[in-house]
PDB file of C-alpha atoms in Angstrom:
ATOM      1  CA  VAL Q 143      -2.449   9.746 -12.101  1.00 85.00           C
ATOM      2  CA  GLN Q 144      -5.241   7.252 -11.553  1.00 92.00           C
ATOM      3  CA  LEU Q 145      -4.958   4.431  -9.048  1.00 95.00           C
ATOM      4  CA  GLN Q 146      -7.170   1.378  -8.648  1.00 96.00           C
ATOM      5  CA  ALA Q 147      -6.601  -0.863  -5.629  1.00 97.00           C
ATOM      6  CA  SER Q 148      -7.787  -4.458  -5.414  1.00 97.00           C
ATOM      7  CA  GLY Q 149      -7.073  -7.769  -3.729  1.00 97.00           C
ATOM      8  CA  GLY Q 150      -8.570  -7.274  -0.313  1.00 97.00           C
ATOM      9  CA  GLY Q 151     -10.791  -9.821   1.367  1.00 97.00           C
ATOM     10  CA  LEU Q 152     -11.462 -11.924   4.424  1.00 98.00           C
ATOM     11  CA  VAL Q 153      -8.612 -14.095   5.649  1.00 98.00           C
ATOM     12  CA  GLN Q 154      -7.858 -16.027   8.799  1.00 98.00           C
ATOM     13  CA  ALA Q 155      -5.069 -14.992  11.131  1.00 98.00           C
ATOM     14  CA  GLY Q 156      -1.779 -16.351   9.872  1.00 98.00           C
ATOM     15  CA  GLY Q 157      -2.895 -16.176   6.274  1.00 98.00           C
ATOM     16  CA  SER Q 158      -1.620 -14.079   3.393  1.00 98.00           C
ATOM     17  CA  LEU Q 159      -2.965 -11.592   0.881  1.00 97.00           C
ATOM     18  CA  ARG Q 160      -1.490  -9.732  -2.037  1.00 98.00           C
ATOM     19  CA  LEU Q 161      -2.921  -6.319  -2.735  1.00 98.00           C
ATOM     20  CA  SER Q 162      -2.583  -4.747  -6.154  1.00 98.00           C
ATOM     21  CA  CYS Q 163      -2.791  -1.171  -7.343  1.00 97.00           C
ATOM     22  CA  ALA Q 164      -3.081  -0.505 -11.057  1.00 95.00           C
ATOM     23  CA  ALA Q 165      -1.596   2.847 -11.995  1.00 93.00           C
ATOM     24  CA  SER Q 166      -2.183   4.935 -15.082  1.00 89.00           C
ATOM     25  CA  GLY Q 167      -1.721   8.469 -16.273  1.00 82.00           C
ATOM     26  CA  ARG Q 168       1.069  10.771 -17.279  1.00 68.00           C
ATOM     27  CA  ALA Q 169       4.402  10.809 -15.525  1.00 65.00           C
ATOM     28  CA  PHE Q 170       3.479   8.503 -12.653  1.00 66.00           C
ATOM     29  CA  SER Q 171       6.774   6.724 -13.296  1.00 71.00           C
ATOM     30  CA  SER Q 172       8.513   9.667 -11.645  1.00 73.00           C
ATOM     31  CA  TYR Q 173       6.552   9.160  -8.458  1.00 84.00           C
ATOM     32  CA  ALA Q 174       6.978   7.186  -5.307  1.00 92.00           C
ATOM     33  CA  MET Q 175       4.130   4.818  -4.549  1.00 94.00           C
ATOM     34  CA  GLY Q 176       2.844   3.938  -1.127  1.00 96.00           C
ATOM     35  CA  TRP Q 177       0.364   1.891   0.835  1.00 97.00           C
ATOM     36  CA  PHE Q 178      -1.544   3.252   3.787  1.00 98.00           C
ATOM     37  CA  ARG Q 179      -4.288   1.719   5.896  1.00 98.00           C
ATOM     38  CA  GLN Q 180      -7.104   2.941   8.069  1.00 98.00           C
ATOM     39  CA  ALA Q 181      -8.742   0.820  10.718  1.00 97.00           C
ATOM     40  CA  PRO Q 182     -12.182   1.706  12.121  1.00 92.00           C
ATOM     41  CA  GLU Q 183     -12.053   4.786  14.347  1.00 94.00           C
ATOM     42  CA  LYS Q 184      -8.314   5.158  13.830  1.00 96.00           C
ATOM     43  CA  ALA Q 185      -6.182   7.553  11.829  1.00 97.00           C
ATOM     44  CA  ARG Q 186      -4.766   6.460   8.514  1.00 97.00           C
ATOM     45  CA  GLU Q 187      -1.268   5.063   8.914  1.00 97.00           C
ATOM     46  CA  PHE Q 188       1.694   4.379   6.676  1.00 97.00           C
ATOM     47  CA  VAL Q 189       2.409   0.790   5.685  1.00 98.00           C
ATOM     48  CA  ALA Q 190       5.073   0.849   2.976  1.00 97.00           C
ATOM     49  CA  ALA Q 191       6.407   2.877   0.069  1.00 96.00           C
ATOM     50  CA  ILE Q 192       8.650   2.332  -2.923  1.00 95.00           C
ATOM     51  CA  THR Q 193      10.360   4.571  -5.433  1.00 92.00           C
ATOM     52  CA  TRP Q 194       8.948   3.634  -8.808  1.00 86.00           C
ATOM     53  CA  LYS Q 195      12.171   3.953 -10.782  1.00 86.00           C
ATOM     54  CA  GLY Q 196      14.796   2.740  -8.361  1.00 81.00           C
ATOM     55  CA  GLY Q 197      12.755   0.305  -6.301  1.00 81.00           C
ATOM     56  CA  VAL Q 198      13.978   1.640  -2.979  1.00 85.00           C
ATOM     57  CA  ASP Q 199      11.466   0.548  -0.356  1.00 89.00           C
ATOM     58  CA  ASN Q 200      10.426   1.783   3.060  1.00 93.00           C
ATOM     59  CA  VAL Q 201       8.342  -0.384   5.388  1.00 95.00           C
ATOM     60  CA  ALA Q 202       6.656   0.542   8.652  1.00 96.00           C
ATOM     61  CA  ASP Q 203       7.928  -1.138  11.788  1.00 95.00           C
ATOM     62  CA  SER Q 204       4.437  -2.449  12.522  1.00 93.00           C
ATOM     63  CA  VAL Q 205       4.537  -4.720   9.466  1.00 96.00           C
ATOM     64  CA  LYS Q 206       8.265  -5.160   8.916  1.00 95.00           C
ATOM     65  CA  GLY Q 207       9.088  -8.784   8.260  1.00 96.00           C
ATOM     66  CA  ARG Q 208       5.491  -9.497   7.223  1.00 97.00           C
ATOM     67  CA  ALA Q 209       4.980  -7.030   4.382  1.00 97.00           C
ATOM     68  CA  THR Q 210       6.758  -6.665   1.067  1.00 96.00           C
ATOM     69  CA  ILE Q 211       6.130  -3.827  -1.356  1.00 96.00           C
ATOM     70  CA  SER Q 212       7.040  -4.243  -4.994  1.00 95.00           C
ATOM     71  CA  ARG Q 213       6.118  -2.966  -8.428  1.00 93.00           C
ATOM     72  CA  ASP Q 214       5.902  -4.320 -11.932  1.00 92.00           C
ATOM     73  CA  THR Q 215       7.117  -1.507 -14.139  1.00 89.00           C
ATOM     74  CA  ALA Q 216       6.013  -3.272 -17.327  1.00 90.00           C
ATOM     75  CA  LYS Q 217       2.424  -3.693 -16.136  1.00 92.00           C
ATOM     76  CA  ASN Q 218       2.298  -0.490 -14.053  1.00 91.00           C
ATOM     77  CA  ILE Q 219       1.090  -2.344 -10.984  1.00 94.00           C
ATOM     78  CA  LEU Q 220       2.055  -1.795  -7.378  1.00 95.00           C
ATOM     79  CA  TYR Q 221       1.841  -4.729  -4.970  1.00 97.00           C
ATOM     80  CA  LEU Q 222       1.716  -5.274  -1.240  1.00 98.00           C
ATOM     81  CA  GLN Q 223       2.301  -8.829  -0.095  1.00 98.00           C
ATOM     82  CA  MET Q 224       1.145  -9.345   3.475  1.00 97.00           C
ATOM     83  CA  ASN Q 225       2.003 -12.567   5.308  1.00 98.00           C
ATOM     84  CA  ASN Q 226       1.213 -13.886   8.773  1.00 98.00           C
ATOM     85  CA  LEU Q 227      -1.759 -11.544   8.951  1.00 98.00           C
ATOM     86  CA  LYS Q 228      -3.086 -10.545  12.350  1.00 97.00           C
ATOM     87  CA  PRO Q 229      -6.522  -9.268  13.390  1.00 97.00           C
ATOM     88  CA  GLU Q 230      -4.948  -5.863  13.994  1.00 96.00           C
ATOM     89  CA  ASP Q 231      -4.129  -5.686  10.286  1.00 97.00           C
ATOM     90  CA  THR Q 232      -7.839  -5.323   9.595  1.00 98.00           C
ATOM     91  CA  ALA Q 233      -8.298  -2.019   7.769  1.00 98.00           C
ATOM     92  CA  VAL Q 234      -9.058  -0.372   4.475  1.00 98.00           C
ATOM     93  CA  TYR Q 235      -5.833  -0.317   2.494  1.00 98.00           C
ATOM     94  CA  TYR Q 236      -5.133   2.593   0.150  1.00 98.00           C
ATOM     95  CA  CYS Q 237      -2.490   3.009  -2.495  1.00 97.00           C
ATOM     96  CA  ALA Q 238      -1.117   6.453  -3.196  1.00 96.00           C
ATOM     97  CA  ALA Q 239       1.329   8.281  -5.449  1.00 94.00           C
ATOM     98  CA  GLY Q 240       3.552  11.146  -4.405  1.00 91.00           C
ATOM     99  CA  SER Q 241       6.736  12.952  -5.235  1.00 88.00           C
ATOM    100  CA  LEU Q 242       8.781  11.471  -2.395  1.00 89.00           C
ATOM    101  CA  ASN Q 243       9.234   8.042  -0.856  1.00 90.00           C
ATOM    102  CA  SER Q 244       7.782   9.008   2.497  1.00 91.00           C
ATOM    103  CA  GLU Q 245       5.696   7.804   5.418  1.00 94.00           C
ATOM    104  CA  TYR Q 246       3.811  11.118   5.523  1.00 94.00           C
ATOM    105  CA  GLU Q 247       0.467  10.939   3.774  1.00 94.00           C
ATOM    106  CA  ALA Q 248       0.431  14.689   3.168  1.00 94.00           C
ATOM    107  CA  LEU Q 249       3.189  14.188   0.587  1.00 93.00           C
ATOM    108  CA  TYR Q 250       0.998  11.934  -1.538  1.00 94.00           C
ATOM    109  CA  ASP Q 251      -1.095  13.709  -4.152  1.00 92.00           C
ATOM    110  CA  HIS Q 252      -3.083  10.865  -5.662  1.00 93.00           C
ATOM    111  CA  TRP Q 253      -5.061   8.150  -3.913  1.00 96.00           C
ATOM    112  CA  GLY Q 254      -6.854   5.006  -4.910  1.00 95.00           C
ATOM    113  CA  GLN Q 255     -10.288   4.126  -3.593  1.00 94.00           C
ATOM    114  CA  GLY Q 256      -9.181   1.586  -0.985  1.00 95.00           C
ATOM    115  CA  THR Q 257      -9.646  -2.142  -0.563  1.00 98.00           C
ATOM    116  CA  GLN Q 258     -10.933  -3.796   2.612  1.00 98.00           C
ATOM    117  CA  VAL Q 259      -8.790  -6.368   4.409  1.00 98.00           C
ATOM    118  CA  THR Q 260     -10.427  -8.266   7.254  1.00 98.00           C
ATOM    119  CA  VAL Q 261      -8.442 -10.730   9.343  1.00 98.00           C
ATOM    120  CA  SER Q 262     -10.419 -13.088  11.562  1.00 97.00           C
ATOM    121  CA  SER Q 263      -8.967 -14.601  14.711  1.00 93.00           C
TER     122      SER Q 263
END
């Protein structure tokens, strides 16, 4: 499975961004897909995950109500829509593929390269 994340950038607080993750490779349709983020000098943390086939999602409390995870099964693209962005959302955002819809990064086997999101106050 190969993953390519994009869509990051600089945005003002209160703004929105949509991150994309293009997926390719064999059998990724049987995976769950997730988004994680890592802020400077902090551990990587779970943001959201979705089961590719059934669309069941799982969103972290820290972004619940502001983040929506979705996927386009025809285009093989994973999305993360982030609204009402806050400076504390500043981080490198990574997409990942794993066998379970989980908040635990150890369960994800494949990772994209990350895309930087910077939110100015």
